[in-house]
Coordinates of C-alpha atoms and ligand atoms in Angstrom, one line a residue:
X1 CA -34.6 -4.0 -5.0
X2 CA -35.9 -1.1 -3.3
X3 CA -38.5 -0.3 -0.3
X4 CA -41.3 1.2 -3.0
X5 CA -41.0 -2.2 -5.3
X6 CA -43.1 -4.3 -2.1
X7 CA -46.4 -3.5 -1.5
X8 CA -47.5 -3.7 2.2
X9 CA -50.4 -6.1 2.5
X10 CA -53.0 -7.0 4.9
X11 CA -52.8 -8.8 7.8
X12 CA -54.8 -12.0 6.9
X13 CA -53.0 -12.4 3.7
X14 CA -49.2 -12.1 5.5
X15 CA -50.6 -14.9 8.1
X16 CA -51.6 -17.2 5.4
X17 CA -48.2 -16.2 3.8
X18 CA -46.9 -17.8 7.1
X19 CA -47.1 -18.1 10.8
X20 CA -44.7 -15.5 12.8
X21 CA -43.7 -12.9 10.4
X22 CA -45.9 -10.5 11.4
X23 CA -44.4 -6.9 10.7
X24 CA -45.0 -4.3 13.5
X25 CA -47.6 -1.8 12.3
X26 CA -46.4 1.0 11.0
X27 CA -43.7 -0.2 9.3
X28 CA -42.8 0.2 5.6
X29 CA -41.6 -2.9 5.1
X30 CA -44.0 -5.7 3.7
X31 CA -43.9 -9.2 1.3
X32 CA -43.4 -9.3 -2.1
X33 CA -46.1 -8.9 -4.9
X34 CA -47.9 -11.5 -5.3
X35 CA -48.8 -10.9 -8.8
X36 CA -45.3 -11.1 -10.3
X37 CA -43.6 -13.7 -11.9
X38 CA -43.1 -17.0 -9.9
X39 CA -40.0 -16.2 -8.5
X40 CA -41.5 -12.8 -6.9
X41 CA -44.7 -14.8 -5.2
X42 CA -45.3 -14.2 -1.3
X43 CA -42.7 -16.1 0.7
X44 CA -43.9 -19.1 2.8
X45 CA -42.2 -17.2 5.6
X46 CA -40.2 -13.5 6.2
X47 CA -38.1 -12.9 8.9
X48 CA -36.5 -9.6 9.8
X49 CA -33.2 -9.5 11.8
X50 CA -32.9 -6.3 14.4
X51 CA -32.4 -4.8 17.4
X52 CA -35.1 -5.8 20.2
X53 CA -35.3 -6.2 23.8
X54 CA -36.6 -9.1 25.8
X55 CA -38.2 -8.5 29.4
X56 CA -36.0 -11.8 30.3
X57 CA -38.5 -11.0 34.1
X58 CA -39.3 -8.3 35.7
X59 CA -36.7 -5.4 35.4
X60 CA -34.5 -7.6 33.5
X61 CA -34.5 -6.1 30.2
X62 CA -31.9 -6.8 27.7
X63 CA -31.0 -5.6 24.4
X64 CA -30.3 -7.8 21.4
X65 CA -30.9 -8.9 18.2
X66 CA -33.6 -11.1 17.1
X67 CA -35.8 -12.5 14.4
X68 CA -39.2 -10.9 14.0
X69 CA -38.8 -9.3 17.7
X70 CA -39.0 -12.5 19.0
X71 CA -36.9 -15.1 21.1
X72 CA -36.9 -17.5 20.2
X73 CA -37.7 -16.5 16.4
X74 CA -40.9 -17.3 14.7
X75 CA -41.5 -21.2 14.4
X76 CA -40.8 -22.5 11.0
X77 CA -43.0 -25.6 10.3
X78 CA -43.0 -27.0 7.3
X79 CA -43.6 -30.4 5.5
X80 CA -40.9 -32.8 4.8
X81 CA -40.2 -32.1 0.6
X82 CA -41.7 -29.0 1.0
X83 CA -40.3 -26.3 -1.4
X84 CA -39.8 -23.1 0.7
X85 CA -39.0 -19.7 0.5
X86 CA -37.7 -17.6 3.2
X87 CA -37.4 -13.6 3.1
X88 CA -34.5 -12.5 5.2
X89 CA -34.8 -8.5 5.7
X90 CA -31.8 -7.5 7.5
X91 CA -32.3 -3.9 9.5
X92 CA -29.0 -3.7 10.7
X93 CA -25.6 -2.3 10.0
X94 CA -23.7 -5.5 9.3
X95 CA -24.3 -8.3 6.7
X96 CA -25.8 -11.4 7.9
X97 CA -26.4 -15.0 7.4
X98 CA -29.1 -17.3 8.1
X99 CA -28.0 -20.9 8.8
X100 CA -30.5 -23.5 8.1
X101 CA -28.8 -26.5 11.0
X102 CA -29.4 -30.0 10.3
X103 CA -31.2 -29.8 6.6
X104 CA -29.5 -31.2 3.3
X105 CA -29.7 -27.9 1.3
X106 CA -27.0 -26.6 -1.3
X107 CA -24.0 -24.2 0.1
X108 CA -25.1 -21.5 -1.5
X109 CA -28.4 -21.4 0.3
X110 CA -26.7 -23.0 3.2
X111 CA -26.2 -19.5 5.3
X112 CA -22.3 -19.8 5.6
X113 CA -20.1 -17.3 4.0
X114 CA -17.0 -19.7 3.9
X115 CA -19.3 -22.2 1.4
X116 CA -19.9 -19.1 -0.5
X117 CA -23.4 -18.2 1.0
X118 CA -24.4 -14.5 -0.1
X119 CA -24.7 -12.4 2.9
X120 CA -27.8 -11.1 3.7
X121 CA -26.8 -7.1 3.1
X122 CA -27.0 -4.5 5.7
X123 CA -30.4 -2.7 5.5
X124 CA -31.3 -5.0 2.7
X125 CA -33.1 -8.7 1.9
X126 CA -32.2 -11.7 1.0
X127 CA -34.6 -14.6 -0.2
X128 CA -33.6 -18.2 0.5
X129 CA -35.3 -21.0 -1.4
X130 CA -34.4 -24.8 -0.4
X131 CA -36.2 -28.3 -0.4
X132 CA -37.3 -29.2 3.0
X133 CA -35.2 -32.6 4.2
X134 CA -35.0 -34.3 6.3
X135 CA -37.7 -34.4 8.7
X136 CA -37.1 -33.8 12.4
X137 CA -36.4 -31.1 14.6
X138 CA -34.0 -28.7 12.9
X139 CA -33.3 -25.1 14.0
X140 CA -32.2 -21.7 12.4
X141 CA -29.7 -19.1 13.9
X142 CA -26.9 -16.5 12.7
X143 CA -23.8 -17.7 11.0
X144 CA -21.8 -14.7 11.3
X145 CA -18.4 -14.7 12.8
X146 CA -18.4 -12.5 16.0
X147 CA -14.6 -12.8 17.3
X148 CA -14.4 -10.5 20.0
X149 CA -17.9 -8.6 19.4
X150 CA -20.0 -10.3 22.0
X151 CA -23.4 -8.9 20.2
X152 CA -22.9 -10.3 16.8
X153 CA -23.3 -14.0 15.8
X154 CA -24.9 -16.5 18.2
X155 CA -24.2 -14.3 20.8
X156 CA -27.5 -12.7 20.0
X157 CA -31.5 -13.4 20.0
X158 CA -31.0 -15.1 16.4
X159 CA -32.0 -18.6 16.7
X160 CA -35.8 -20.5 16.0
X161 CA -37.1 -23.5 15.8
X162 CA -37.6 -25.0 12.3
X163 CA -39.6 -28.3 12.2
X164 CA -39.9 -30.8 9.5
X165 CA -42.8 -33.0 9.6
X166 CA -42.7 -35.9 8.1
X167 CA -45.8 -37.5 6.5
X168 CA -46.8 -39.7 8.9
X169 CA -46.1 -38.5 12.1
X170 CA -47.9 -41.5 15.0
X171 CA -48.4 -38.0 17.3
X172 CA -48.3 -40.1 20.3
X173 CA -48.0 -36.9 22.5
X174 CA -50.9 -34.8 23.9
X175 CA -48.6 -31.5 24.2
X176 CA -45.7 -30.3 21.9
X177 CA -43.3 -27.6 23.4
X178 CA -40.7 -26.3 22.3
X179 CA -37.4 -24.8 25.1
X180 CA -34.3 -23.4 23.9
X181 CA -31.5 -22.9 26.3
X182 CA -29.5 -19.9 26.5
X183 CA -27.1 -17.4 28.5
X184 CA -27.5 -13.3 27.9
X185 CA -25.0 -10.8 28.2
X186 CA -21.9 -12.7 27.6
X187 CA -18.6 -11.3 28.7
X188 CA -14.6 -12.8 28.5
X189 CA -14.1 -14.3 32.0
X190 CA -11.2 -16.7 33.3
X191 CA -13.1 -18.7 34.7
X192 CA -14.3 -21.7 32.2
X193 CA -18.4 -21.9 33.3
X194 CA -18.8 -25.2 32.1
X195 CA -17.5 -26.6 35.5
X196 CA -18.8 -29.8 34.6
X197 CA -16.6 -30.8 31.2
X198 CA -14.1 -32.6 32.2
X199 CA -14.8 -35.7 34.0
X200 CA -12.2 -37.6 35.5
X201 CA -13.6 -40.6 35.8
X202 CA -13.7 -40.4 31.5
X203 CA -11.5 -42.6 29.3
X204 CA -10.0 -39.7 27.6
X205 CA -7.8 -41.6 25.2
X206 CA -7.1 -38.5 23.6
X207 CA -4.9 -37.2 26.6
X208 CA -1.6 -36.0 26.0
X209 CA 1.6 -37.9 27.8
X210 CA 2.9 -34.5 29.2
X211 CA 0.5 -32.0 29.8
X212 CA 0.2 -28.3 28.5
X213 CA 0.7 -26.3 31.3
X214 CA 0.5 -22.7 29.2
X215 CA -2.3 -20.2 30.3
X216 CA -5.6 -20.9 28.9
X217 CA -7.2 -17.6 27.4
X218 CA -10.6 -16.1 28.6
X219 CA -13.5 -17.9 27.7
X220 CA -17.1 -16.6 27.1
X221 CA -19.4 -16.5 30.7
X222 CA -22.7 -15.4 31.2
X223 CA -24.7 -14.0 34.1
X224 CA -28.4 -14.5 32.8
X225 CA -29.7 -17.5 31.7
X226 CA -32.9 -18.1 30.0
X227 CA -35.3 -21.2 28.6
X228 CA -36.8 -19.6 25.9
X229 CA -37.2 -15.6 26.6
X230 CA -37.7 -15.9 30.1
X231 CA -35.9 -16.7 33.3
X232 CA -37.3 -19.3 35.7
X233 CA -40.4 -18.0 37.6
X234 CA -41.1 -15.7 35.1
X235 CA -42.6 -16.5 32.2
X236 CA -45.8 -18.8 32.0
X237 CA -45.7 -22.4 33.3
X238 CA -46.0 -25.6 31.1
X239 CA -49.6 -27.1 32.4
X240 CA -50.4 -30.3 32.0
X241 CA -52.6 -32.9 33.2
X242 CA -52.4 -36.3 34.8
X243 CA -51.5 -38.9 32.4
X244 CA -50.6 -36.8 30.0
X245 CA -47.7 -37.0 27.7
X246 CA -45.4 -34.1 26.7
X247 CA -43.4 -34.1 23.9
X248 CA -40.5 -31.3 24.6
X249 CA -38.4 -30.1 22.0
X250 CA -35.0 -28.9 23.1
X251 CA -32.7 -27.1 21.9
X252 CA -29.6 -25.7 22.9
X253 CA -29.2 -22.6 21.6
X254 CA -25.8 -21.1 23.6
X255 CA -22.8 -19.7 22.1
X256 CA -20.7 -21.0 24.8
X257 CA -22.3 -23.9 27.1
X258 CA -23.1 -27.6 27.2
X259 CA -26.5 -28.0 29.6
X260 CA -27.9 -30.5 31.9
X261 CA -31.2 -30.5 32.4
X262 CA -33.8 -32.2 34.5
X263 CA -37.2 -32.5 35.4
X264 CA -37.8 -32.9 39.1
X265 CA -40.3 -36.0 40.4
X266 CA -40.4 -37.2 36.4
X267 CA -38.1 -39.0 34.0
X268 CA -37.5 -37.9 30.4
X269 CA -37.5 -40.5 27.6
X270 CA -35.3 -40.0 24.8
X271 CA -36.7 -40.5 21.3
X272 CA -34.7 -38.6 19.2
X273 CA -31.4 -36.6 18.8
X274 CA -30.4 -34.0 16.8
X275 CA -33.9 -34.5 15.2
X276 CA -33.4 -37.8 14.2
X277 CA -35.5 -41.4 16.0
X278 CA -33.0 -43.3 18.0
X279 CA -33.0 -46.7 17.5
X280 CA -33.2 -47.8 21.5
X281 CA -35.3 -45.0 23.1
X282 CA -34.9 -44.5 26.8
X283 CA -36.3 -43.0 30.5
X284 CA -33.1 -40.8 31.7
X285 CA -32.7 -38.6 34.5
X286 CA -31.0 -35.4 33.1
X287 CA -30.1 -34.6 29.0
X288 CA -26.9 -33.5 28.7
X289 CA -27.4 -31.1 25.0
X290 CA -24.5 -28.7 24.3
X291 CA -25.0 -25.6 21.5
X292 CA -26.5 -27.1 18.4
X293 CA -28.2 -30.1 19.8
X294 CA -31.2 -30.9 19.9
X295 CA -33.2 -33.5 22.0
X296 CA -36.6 -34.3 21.9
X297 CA -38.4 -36.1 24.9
X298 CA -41.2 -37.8 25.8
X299 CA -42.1 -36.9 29.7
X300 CA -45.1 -39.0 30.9
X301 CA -46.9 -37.0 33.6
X302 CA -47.1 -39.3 36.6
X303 CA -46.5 -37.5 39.6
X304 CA -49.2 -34.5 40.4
X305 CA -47.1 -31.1 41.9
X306 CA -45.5 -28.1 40.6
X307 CA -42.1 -28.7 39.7
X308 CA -39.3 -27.2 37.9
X309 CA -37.1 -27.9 35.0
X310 CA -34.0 -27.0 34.7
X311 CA -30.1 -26.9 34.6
X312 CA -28.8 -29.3 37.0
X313 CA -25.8 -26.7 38.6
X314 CA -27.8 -24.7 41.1
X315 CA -25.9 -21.5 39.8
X316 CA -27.3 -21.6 36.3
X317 CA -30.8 -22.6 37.4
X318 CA -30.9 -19.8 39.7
X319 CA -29.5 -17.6 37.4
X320 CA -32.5 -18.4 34.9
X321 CA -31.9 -21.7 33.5
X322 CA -35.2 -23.4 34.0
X323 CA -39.3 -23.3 33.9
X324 CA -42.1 -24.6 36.0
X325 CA -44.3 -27.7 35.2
X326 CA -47.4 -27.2 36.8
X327 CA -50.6 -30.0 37.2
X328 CA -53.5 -28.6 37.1
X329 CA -55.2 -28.0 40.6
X330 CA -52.0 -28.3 42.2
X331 CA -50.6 -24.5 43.3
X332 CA -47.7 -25.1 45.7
X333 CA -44.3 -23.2 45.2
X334 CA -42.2 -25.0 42.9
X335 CA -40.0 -27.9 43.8
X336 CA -36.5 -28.4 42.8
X337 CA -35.1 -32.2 43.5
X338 CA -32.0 -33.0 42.9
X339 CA -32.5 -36.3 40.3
X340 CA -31.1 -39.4 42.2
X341 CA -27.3 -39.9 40.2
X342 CA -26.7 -36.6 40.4
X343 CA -26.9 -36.6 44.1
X344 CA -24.4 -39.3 43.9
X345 CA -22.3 -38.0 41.8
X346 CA -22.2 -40.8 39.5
X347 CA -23.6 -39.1 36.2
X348 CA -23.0 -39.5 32.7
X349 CA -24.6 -38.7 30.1
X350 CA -23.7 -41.3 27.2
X351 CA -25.5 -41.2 23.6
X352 CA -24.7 -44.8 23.1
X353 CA -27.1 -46.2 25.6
X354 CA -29.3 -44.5 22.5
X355 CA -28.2 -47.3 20.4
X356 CA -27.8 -50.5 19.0
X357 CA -24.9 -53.1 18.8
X358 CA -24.8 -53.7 14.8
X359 CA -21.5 -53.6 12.6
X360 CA -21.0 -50.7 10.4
X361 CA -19.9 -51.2 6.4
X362 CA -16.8 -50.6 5.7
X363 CA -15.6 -47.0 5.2
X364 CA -13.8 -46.1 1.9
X365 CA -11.6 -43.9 3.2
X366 CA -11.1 -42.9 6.9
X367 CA -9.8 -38.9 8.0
X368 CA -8.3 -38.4 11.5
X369 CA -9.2 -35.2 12.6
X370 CA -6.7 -34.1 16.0
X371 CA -7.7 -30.5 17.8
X372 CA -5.6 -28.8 19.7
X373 CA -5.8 -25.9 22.0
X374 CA -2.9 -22.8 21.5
X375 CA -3.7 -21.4 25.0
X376 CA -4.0 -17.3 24.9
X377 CA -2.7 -17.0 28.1
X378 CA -4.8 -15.0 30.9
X379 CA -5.6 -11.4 28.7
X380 CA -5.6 -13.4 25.7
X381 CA -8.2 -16.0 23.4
X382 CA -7.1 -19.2 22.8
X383 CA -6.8 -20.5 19.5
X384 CA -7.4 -23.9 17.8
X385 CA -5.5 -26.2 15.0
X386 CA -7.0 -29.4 13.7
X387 CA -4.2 -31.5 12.2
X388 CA -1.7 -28.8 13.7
X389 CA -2.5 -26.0 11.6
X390 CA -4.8 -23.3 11.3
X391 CA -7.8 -22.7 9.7
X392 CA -8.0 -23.1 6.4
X393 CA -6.3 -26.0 5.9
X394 CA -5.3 -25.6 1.7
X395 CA -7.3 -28.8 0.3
X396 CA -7.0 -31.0 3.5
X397 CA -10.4 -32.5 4.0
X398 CA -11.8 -33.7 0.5
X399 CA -15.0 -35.9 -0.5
X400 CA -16.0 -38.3 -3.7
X401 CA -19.5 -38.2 -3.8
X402 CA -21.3 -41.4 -3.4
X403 CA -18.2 -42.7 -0.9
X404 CA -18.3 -43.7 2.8
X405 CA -16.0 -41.6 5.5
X406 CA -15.2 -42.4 8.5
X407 CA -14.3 -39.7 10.9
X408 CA -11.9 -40.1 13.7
X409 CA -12.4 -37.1 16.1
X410 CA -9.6 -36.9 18.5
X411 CA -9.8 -33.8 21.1
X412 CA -6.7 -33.3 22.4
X413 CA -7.6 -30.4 24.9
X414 CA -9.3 -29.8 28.0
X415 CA -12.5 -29.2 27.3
X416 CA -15.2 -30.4 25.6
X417 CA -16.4 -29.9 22.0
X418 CA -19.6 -29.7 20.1
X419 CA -18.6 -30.5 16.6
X420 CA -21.0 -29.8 14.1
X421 CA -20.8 -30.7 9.8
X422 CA -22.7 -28.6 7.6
X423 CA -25.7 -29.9 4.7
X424 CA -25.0 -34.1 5.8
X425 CA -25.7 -36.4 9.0
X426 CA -23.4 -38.9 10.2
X427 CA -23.7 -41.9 12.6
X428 CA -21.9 -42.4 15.4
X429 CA -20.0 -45.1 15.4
X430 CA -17.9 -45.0 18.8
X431 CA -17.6 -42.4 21.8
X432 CA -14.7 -43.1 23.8
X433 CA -13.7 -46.8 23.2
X434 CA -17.4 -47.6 23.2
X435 CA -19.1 -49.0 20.5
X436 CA -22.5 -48.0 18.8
X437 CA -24.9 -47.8 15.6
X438 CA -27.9 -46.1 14.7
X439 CA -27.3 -43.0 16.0
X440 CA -28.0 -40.3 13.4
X441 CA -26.4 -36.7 14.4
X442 CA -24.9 -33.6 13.1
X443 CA -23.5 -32.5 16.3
X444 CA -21.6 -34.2 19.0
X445 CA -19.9 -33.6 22.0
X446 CA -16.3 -35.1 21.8
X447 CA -15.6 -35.0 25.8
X448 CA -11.7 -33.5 27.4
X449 CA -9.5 -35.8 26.1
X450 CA -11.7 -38.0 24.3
X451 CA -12.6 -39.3 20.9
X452 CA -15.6 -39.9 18.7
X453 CA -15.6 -41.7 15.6
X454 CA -18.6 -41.0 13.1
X455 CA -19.3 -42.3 9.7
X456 CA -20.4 -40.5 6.9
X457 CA -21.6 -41.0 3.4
X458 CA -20.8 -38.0 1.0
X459 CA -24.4 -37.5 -0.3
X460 CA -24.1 -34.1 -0.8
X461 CA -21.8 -31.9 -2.9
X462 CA -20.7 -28.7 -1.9
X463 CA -18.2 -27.0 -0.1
X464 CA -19.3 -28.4 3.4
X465 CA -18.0 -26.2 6.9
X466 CA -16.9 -28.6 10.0
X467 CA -17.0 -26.4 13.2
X468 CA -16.7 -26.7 16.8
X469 CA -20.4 -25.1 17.6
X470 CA -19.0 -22.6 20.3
X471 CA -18.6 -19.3 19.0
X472 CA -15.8 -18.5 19.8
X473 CA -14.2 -21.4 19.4
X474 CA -15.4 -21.4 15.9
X475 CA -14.2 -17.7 15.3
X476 CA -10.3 -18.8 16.7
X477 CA -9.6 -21.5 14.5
X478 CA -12.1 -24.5 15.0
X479 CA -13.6 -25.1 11.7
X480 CA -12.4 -26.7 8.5
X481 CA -14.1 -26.8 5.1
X482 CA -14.4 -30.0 3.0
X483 CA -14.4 -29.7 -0.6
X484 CA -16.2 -32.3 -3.6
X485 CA -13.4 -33.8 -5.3
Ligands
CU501 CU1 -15.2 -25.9 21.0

């Protein structure tokens, strides 16, 4: 379809078309017609994909590519069963893809070009229609394989917030926010940032007899980081009251790191992961989320200052990671305090405090999953096999619809994974020897050395992508499709 077949309309009727896809003015772009057939009718929401620079603070300008010009990208609320239509208008050079993470749509709306996803073309559009499920806090970003182009994929400003409300939300909160996590100008460094992965003191009953001691590869660093489009002590602060309770939506929205964040003076109460209620919710200290998370909190406001939150590792917080929590009335500088285990040095995060003790039904058929590392040596890029081969694996990973899985996770490197499965959910059923239920995820973090097992019912049919959720990671081998039988 070309340019001259939309009409540019008026600004009132594009806002009631849906929040955040505002075009710039002047430009020749537009919605559909809203008087053609029902497939042509104004989309709920239009996003357009293109270069853009965020003011990350003051003379820190970057260049990217985002949704809308905005970073995050336009909010995407929208009612649980909602029927919705999104315009993708791509203005650059490459195709794209628009992943929708954590709903239970159809592969071919899915936004990933190995479950047969159209691309959204370069310089052209692409509509998506799916059925809003399930409710929670869900997100949207770039599925596009970057290898060694550090501005393609997740490397860049594409990545919102997508929220699916379900009827009868209690709203027990008197503020919603919403803070994604990120690093800017990613480059290939030795040195592994995520300092904190492997833990000693873990389990890891994944670990090798006899080490690897091969070269690892360069892995993807950062200098800048951000919470939303702005470094810490640059952008507005979150201002609340005494008393009040904040409901904070985050998301980690990195191509390379896991986070730990904190709130000085306050704790955070967990209430849901990945979008989805936990059955035991609890006060912590610090959230551990890694890319693809999410984690919504509760934080009750109790103690009257100006405060910040943000990463827990000095260097990432004073490289950006974090935002200030201001009370009303109160203007002091803003205080960073070390929460009390981390001091200690006896933190760890654990989603199964998140849950409950309860048995699971027995799988139908249970698939080990092993991932190993093929270290690139120290001008090279590692590379990843699960079940010892490369990716893809010819017919390996098959569903029945309608059966139970149970996944056995087994990391066999040195670092830890996000793992992520496309279009379903599954609950986490042990982490490391320890035993859970109720969890609902899409992504988890299988530590160094460790193992996760999840369990999964095969609801719905498709060719489905199973990825670790760090780009590059992803790009060198970490992924696996699962077909329907
Ligand atoms: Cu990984």
């Amino acid at each position: 379809m070309k340019r001259r077949d939309f009409v540019r309309l008026g600004c009132a009727t594009i806002i009631a078309a849906g929040a955040g896809s505002l075009p710039a003015p002047g430009e020749s772009r537009g919605l559909q017609q809203v008087h053609g057939s029902p497939q042509h009718r104004a989309a709920d929401f239009t996003l357009q994909i293109a270069p853009m620079l965020v003011e990350l603070a003051p003379q820190v300008v970057i260049s990217t590519i985002g949704y809308s010009n905005q970073v995050p990208g336009p909010l995407l609320r929208m009612r649980e069963g909602q029927q919705v239509t999104v315009d993708v208008v791509n203005d650059t050079d490459v195709p794209e893809y628009v992943h929708w993470h954590g709903l239970f749509v159809p592969p071919g709306v899915d936004g990933v070009e190995e479950e047969g996803t159209p691309p959204v073309p370069p310089h052209g559009r692409r509509r998506y229609q799916f059925v809003a499920t399930p409710a929670g806090s869900r997100w949207y970003h770039s599925h596009t394989a970057a290898m060694m182009d550090l501005h393609r994929g997740a490397y860049t400003g594409q990545f919102g917030f997508l929220m699916i409300d379900a009827p009868a939300d209690p709203g027990l909160y008197d503020q919603e926010v919403f803070l994604a996590l990120r690093e800017w100008q990613y480059f290939l460094s030795t040195v592994d940032p995520d300092e904190m992965a492997a833990n000693p003191n873990d389990p890891m009953p994944e670990k090798p007899a006899t080490p690897d001691l091969r070269p690892n590869g360069l892995e993807v660093s950062a200098p800048l980081y951000s919470i939303n489009d702005k470094m810490l002590g640059a952008g507005d602060p979150i201002r609340v009251e005494p008393g009040q309770r904040v409901l904070m939506h985050l998301l980690n929205a990195s191509a390379a790191q896991i986070h730990r964040v904190a709130l000085s003076g306050h704790k955070l109460q967990v209430i849901a992961l990945d979008g989805n209620p936990v059955p035991t919710p609890q006060r912590v200290d610090v959230v551990e989320i890694a890319p693809g998370e999410r984690v919504d909190v509760i934080v009750e406001m109790n103690n009257p200052g100006v405060w910040i939150l943000g990463e827990i590792r000095d260097a990432a917080r004073e490289s950006g990671l974090g935002l200030v929590v201001e009370y009303s009335s109160q203007k002091q500088r803003p205080r960073w305090s070390p929460p009390p285990p981390i001091a200690a040095a006896r933190w760890r995060w654990d989603y199964t405090i998140f849950g409950v003790t309860a048995t699971h039904p027995a799988p139908d058929h249970t698939i080990d999953m092993v991932f190993e590392k093929v270290p690139g040596g120290p001008s090279g890029i590692n590379r990843w096999l699960i079940n010892g081969k490369p990716y893809p694996h010819h017919e390996e990973f098959v569903f029945h619809q309608g059966r139970r899985y149970r996944l056995v996770f087994r990391n066999r490197s040195d670092d830890s994974h996000p793992l992520h499965i496309h279009r379903h959910r599954f609950e986490l059923v042990e982490l490391n020897g320890t035993p859970t239920a109720g969890i609902q995820k899409d992504t988890v973090i299988v530590p160094a050395y460790g193992r996760a097992t999840v369990d999964l019912v095969a609801a719905h049919p498709g060719l489905t992508l199973f990825h670790c959720h760090m780009q590059q990671h992803m790009d060198y081998g970490f992924m696996a499709l699962f077909r329907y039988a």
